[in-house]
Coordinates of C-alpha atoms in Angstrom, one line a residue:
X1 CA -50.3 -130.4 96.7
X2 CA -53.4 -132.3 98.4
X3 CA -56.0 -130.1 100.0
X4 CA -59.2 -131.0 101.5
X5 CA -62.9 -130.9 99.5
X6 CA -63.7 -128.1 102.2
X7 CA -60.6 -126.4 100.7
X8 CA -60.9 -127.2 97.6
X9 CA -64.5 -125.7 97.4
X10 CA -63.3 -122.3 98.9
X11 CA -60.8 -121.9 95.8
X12 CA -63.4 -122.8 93.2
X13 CA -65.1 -120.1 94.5
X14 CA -62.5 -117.7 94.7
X15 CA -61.1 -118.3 91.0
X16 CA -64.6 -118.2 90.0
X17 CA -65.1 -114.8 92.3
X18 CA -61.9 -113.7 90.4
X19 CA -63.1 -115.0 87.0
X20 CA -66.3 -113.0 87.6
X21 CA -64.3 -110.1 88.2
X22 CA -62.1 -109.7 85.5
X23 CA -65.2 -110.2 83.0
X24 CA -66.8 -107.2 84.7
X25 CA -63.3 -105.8 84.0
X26 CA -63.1 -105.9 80.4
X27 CA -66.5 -104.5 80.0
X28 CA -66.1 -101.9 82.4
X29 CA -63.3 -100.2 81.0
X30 CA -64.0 -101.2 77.3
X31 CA -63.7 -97.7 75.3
X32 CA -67.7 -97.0 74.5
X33 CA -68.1 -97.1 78.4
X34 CA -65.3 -94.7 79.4
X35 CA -66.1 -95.1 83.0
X36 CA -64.7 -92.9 85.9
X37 CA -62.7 -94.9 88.4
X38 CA -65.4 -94.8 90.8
X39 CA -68.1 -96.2 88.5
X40 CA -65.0 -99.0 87.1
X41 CA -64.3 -100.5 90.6
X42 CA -67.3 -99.7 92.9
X43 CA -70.5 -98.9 91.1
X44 CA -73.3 -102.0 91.2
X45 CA -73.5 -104.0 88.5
X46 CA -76.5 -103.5 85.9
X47 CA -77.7 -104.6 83.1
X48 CA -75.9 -102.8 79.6
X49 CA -79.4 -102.8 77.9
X50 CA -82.3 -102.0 80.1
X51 CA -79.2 -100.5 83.0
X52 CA -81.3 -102.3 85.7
X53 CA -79.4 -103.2 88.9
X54 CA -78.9 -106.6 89.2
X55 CA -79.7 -108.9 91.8
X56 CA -77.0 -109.6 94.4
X57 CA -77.8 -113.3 93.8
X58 CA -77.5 -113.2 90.0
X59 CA -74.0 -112.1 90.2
X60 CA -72.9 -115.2 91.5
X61 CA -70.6 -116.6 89.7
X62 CA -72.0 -119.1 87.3
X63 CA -75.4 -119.7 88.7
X64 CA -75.9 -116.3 88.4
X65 CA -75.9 -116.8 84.9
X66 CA -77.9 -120.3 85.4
X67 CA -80.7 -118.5 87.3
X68 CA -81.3 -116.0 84.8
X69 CA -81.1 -118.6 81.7
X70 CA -78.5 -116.3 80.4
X71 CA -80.8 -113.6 80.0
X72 CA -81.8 -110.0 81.9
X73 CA -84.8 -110.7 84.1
X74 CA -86.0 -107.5 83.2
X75 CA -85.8 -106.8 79.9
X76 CA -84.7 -110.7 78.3
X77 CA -81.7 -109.2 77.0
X78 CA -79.4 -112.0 76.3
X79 CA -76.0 -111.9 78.8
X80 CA -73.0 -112.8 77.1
X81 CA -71.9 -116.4 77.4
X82 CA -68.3 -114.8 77.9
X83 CA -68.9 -114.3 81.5
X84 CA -69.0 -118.3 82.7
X85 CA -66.5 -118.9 80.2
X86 CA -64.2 -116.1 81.8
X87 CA -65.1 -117.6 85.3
X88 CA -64.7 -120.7 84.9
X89 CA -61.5 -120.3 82.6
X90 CA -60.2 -118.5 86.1
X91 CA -61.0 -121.2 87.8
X92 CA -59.3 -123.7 86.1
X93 CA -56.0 -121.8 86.2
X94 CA -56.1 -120.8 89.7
X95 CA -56.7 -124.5 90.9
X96 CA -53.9 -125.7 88.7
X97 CA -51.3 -123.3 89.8
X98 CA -51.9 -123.5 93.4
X99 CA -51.9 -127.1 92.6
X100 CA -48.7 -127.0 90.8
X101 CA -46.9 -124.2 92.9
X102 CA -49.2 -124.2 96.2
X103 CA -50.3 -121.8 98.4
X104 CA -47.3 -119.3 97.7
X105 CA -46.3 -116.2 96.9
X106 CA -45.2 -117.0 93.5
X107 CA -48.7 -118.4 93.2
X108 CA -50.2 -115.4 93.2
X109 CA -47.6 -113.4 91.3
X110 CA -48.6 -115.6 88.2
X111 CA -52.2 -114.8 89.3
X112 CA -52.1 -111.8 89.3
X113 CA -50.3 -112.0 86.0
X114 CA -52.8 -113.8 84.2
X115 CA -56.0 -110.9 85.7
X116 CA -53.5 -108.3 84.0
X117 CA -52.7 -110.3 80.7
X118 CA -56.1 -111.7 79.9
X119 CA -58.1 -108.6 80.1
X120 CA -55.7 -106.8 77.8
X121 CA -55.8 -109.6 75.7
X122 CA -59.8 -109.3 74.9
X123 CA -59.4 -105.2 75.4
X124 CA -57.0 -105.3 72.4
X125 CA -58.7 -108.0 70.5
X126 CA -62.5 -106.9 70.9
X127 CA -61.8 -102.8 70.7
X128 CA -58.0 -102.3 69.7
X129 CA -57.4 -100.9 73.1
X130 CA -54.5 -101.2 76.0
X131 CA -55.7 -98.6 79.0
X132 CA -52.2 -97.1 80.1
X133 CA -53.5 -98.0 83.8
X134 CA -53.3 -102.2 83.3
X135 CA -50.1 -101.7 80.9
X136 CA -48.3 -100.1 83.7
X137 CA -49.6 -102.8 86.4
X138 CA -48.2 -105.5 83.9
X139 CA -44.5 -103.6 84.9
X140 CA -45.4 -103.2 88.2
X141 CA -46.0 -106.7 88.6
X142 CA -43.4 -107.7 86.7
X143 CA -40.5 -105.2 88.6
X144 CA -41.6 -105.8 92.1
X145 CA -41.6 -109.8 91.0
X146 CA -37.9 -110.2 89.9
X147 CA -36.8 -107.6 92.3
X148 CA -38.2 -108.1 95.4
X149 CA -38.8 -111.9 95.3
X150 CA -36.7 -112.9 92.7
X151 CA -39.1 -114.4 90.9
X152 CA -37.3 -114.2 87.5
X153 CA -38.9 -116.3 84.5
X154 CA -35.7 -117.0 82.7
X155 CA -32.2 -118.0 83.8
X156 CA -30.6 -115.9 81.8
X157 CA -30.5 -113.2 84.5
X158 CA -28.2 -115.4 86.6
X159 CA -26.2 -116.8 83.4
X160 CA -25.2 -113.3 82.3
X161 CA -25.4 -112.2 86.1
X162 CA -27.7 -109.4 86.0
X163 CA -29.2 -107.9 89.1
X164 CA -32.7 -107.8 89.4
X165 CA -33.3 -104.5 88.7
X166 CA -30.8 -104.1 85.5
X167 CA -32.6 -107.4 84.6
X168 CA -36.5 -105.8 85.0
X169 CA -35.6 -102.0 83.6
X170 CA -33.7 -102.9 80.4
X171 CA -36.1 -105.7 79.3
X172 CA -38.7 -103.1 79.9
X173 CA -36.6 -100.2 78.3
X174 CA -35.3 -102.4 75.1
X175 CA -38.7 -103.5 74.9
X176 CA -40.7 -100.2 75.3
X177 CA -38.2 -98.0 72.5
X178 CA -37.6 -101.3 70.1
X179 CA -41.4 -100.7 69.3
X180 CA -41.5 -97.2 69.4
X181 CA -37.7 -96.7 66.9
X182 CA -39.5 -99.1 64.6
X183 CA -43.1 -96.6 64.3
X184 CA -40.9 -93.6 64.6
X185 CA -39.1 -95.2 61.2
X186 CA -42.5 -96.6 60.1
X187 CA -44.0 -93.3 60.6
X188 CA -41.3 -91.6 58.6
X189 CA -42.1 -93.4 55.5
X190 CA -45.9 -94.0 55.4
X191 CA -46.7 -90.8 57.6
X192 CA -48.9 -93.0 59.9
X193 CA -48.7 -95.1 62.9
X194 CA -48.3 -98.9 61.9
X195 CA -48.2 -99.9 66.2
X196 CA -50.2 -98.4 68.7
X197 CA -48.8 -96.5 71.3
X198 CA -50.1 -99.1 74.0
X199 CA -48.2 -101.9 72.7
X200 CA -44.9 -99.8 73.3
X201 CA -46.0 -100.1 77.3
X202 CA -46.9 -103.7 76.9
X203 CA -44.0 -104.6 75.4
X204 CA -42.2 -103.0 77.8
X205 CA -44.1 -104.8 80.4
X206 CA -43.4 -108.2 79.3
X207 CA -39.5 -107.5 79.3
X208 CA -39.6 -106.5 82.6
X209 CA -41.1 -109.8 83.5
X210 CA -39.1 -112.0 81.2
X211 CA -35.9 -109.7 80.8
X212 CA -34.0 -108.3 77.5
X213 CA -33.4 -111.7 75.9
X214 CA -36.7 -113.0 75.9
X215 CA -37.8 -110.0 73.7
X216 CA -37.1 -111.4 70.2
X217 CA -38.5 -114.5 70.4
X218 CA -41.2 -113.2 71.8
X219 CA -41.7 -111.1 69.5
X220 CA -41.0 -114.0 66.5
X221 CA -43.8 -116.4 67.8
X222 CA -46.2 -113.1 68.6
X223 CA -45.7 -111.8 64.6
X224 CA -46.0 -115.3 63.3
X225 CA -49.3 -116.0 65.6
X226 CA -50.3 -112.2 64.3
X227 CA -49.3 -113.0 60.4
X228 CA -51.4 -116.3 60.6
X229 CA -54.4 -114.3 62.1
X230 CA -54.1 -111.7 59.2
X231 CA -53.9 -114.5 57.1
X232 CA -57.3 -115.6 58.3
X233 CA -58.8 -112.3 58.3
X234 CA -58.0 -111.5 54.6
X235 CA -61.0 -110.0 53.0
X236 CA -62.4 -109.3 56.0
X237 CA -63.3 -105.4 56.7
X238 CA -60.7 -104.6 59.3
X239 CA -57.5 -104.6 58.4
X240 CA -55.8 -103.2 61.8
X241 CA -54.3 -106.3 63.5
X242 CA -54.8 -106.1 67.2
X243 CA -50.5 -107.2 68.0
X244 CA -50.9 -106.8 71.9
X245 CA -53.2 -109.5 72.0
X246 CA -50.4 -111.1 70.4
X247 CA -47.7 -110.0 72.5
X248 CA -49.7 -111.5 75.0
X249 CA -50.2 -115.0 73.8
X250 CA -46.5 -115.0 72.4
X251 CA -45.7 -114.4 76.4
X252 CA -47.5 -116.7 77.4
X253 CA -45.8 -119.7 74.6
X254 CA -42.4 -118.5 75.6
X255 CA -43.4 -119.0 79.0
X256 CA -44.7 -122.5 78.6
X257 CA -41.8 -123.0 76.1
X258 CA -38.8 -122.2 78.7
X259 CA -40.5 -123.2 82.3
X260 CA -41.3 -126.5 81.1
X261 CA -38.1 -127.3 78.7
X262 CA -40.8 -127.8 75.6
X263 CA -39.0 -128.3 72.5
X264 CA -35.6 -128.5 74.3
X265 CA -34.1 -131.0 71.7
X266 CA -34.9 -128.7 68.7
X267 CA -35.2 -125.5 69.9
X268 CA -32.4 -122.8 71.3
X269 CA -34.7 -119.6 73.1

């Protein structure tokens, strides 16, 4: 899909308004902040040293950072390069789906999609932590996606001829009590939790997107990508592997894998 450089410069700076926003995200509701919904969604940005407002020109995207030399103005603190990187990752992806799907409404399901996977991604990987409230927009999403516009990710719900709705709510049952049978037992024998609570949800969410019978190999490539990360970690402090981020990036190969017939003459998913 063509569109003009007047175009084309109102979605750079959407993606990057959207990029800017998600970063605020992730910081908002990281666990040491603990912010009330007010403070997560309206309250003006400031600076998480000093706590000075910022500028209303510094917060935009990019130059924002550019203007300040990636530091506060008021107190030099240096600002985390992950902001630009967020924004302009956002970006990136926005202009390449809209340029592969076009202004549509399954453009800005996968959108919307991507907001909700990547800041549970870093949530998980930075502080271990899924908030229940993204978890259950990751099922919202993924319901009111297959069953109201039908926009199922795998063909398997028209091969075994699954409604929409038995196709959303088992993948997100199955996938929500697969992970919670298999603490419960886990539990049983060590007397602790070997999976967090929050990666029941999230697992759960990604069935409802992809349905039941993506579940395993999502769940192969996400423990092999997790294994290889412990792997990397050993003698490291932390032991606790942080699996939703996994779950997430397994998604997100399965989804690559089966939209774009990757691997189709050595693979069966």
């Amino acid at each position: 899909m063509e569109f003009s450089s007047l175009e084309l410069c109102i979605f750079v700076m959407l993606f990057l308004s959207i990029g800017s926003f998600v970063s605020t995200l992730i910081y908002r509701f990281s666990p040491k902040n603990n912010l009330s919904l007010y403070k997560l969604f309206i309250e003006r940005s400031n600076c998480d040293q000093c706590k000075s407002q910022i500028n209303s020109y510094h917060l935009i995207p990019i130059f924002g950072y550019i203007f300040q030399a990636g530091k506060c103005k008021k107190c030099n603190h240096k600002i985390s390069i992950f902001y630009p990187i967020t924004e302009i990752f956002f970006c990136l992806l926005g202009i390449g789906i809209i340029y592969t799907y076009g202004l549509s409404i399954f453009s800005a399901y996968l959108i919307m999609l991507s907001i909700g996977f990547y800041t549970l991604f870093f949530l998980d990987f930075k502080y271990l932590y899924l908030p229940l409230s993204i978890n259950l927009s990751i099922f919202l999403i993924g319901f009111s996606g297959n069953v109201f516009f039908s926009f199922s990710l795998d063909e398997t719900i028209t091969f075994f001829n699954l409604s929409p709705i038995t196709f959303s709510l088992s993948g997100f049952l199955i996938g929500y009590s697969f992970l919670f049978i298999t603490n419960f037992l886990y539990k049983k024998i060590s007397t602790e939790n070997g999976i967090g609570g929050g990666d029941f949800i999230l697992f759960g969410g990604i069935g409802s997107i992809f349905g039941p019978f993506s579940l395993g190999p999502i769940l192969f490539i996400s423990s092999l990508t997790g294994i290889i990360f412990h792997i990397a970690k050993k003698g490291k402090n932390s032991t606790e592997i942080p699996f939703g981020s996994f779950l997430i990036l397994g998604s997100v190969i399965y989804f690559f894998i089966k939209r774009y017939e990757l691997f189709k003459n050595y693979l069966v998913i």
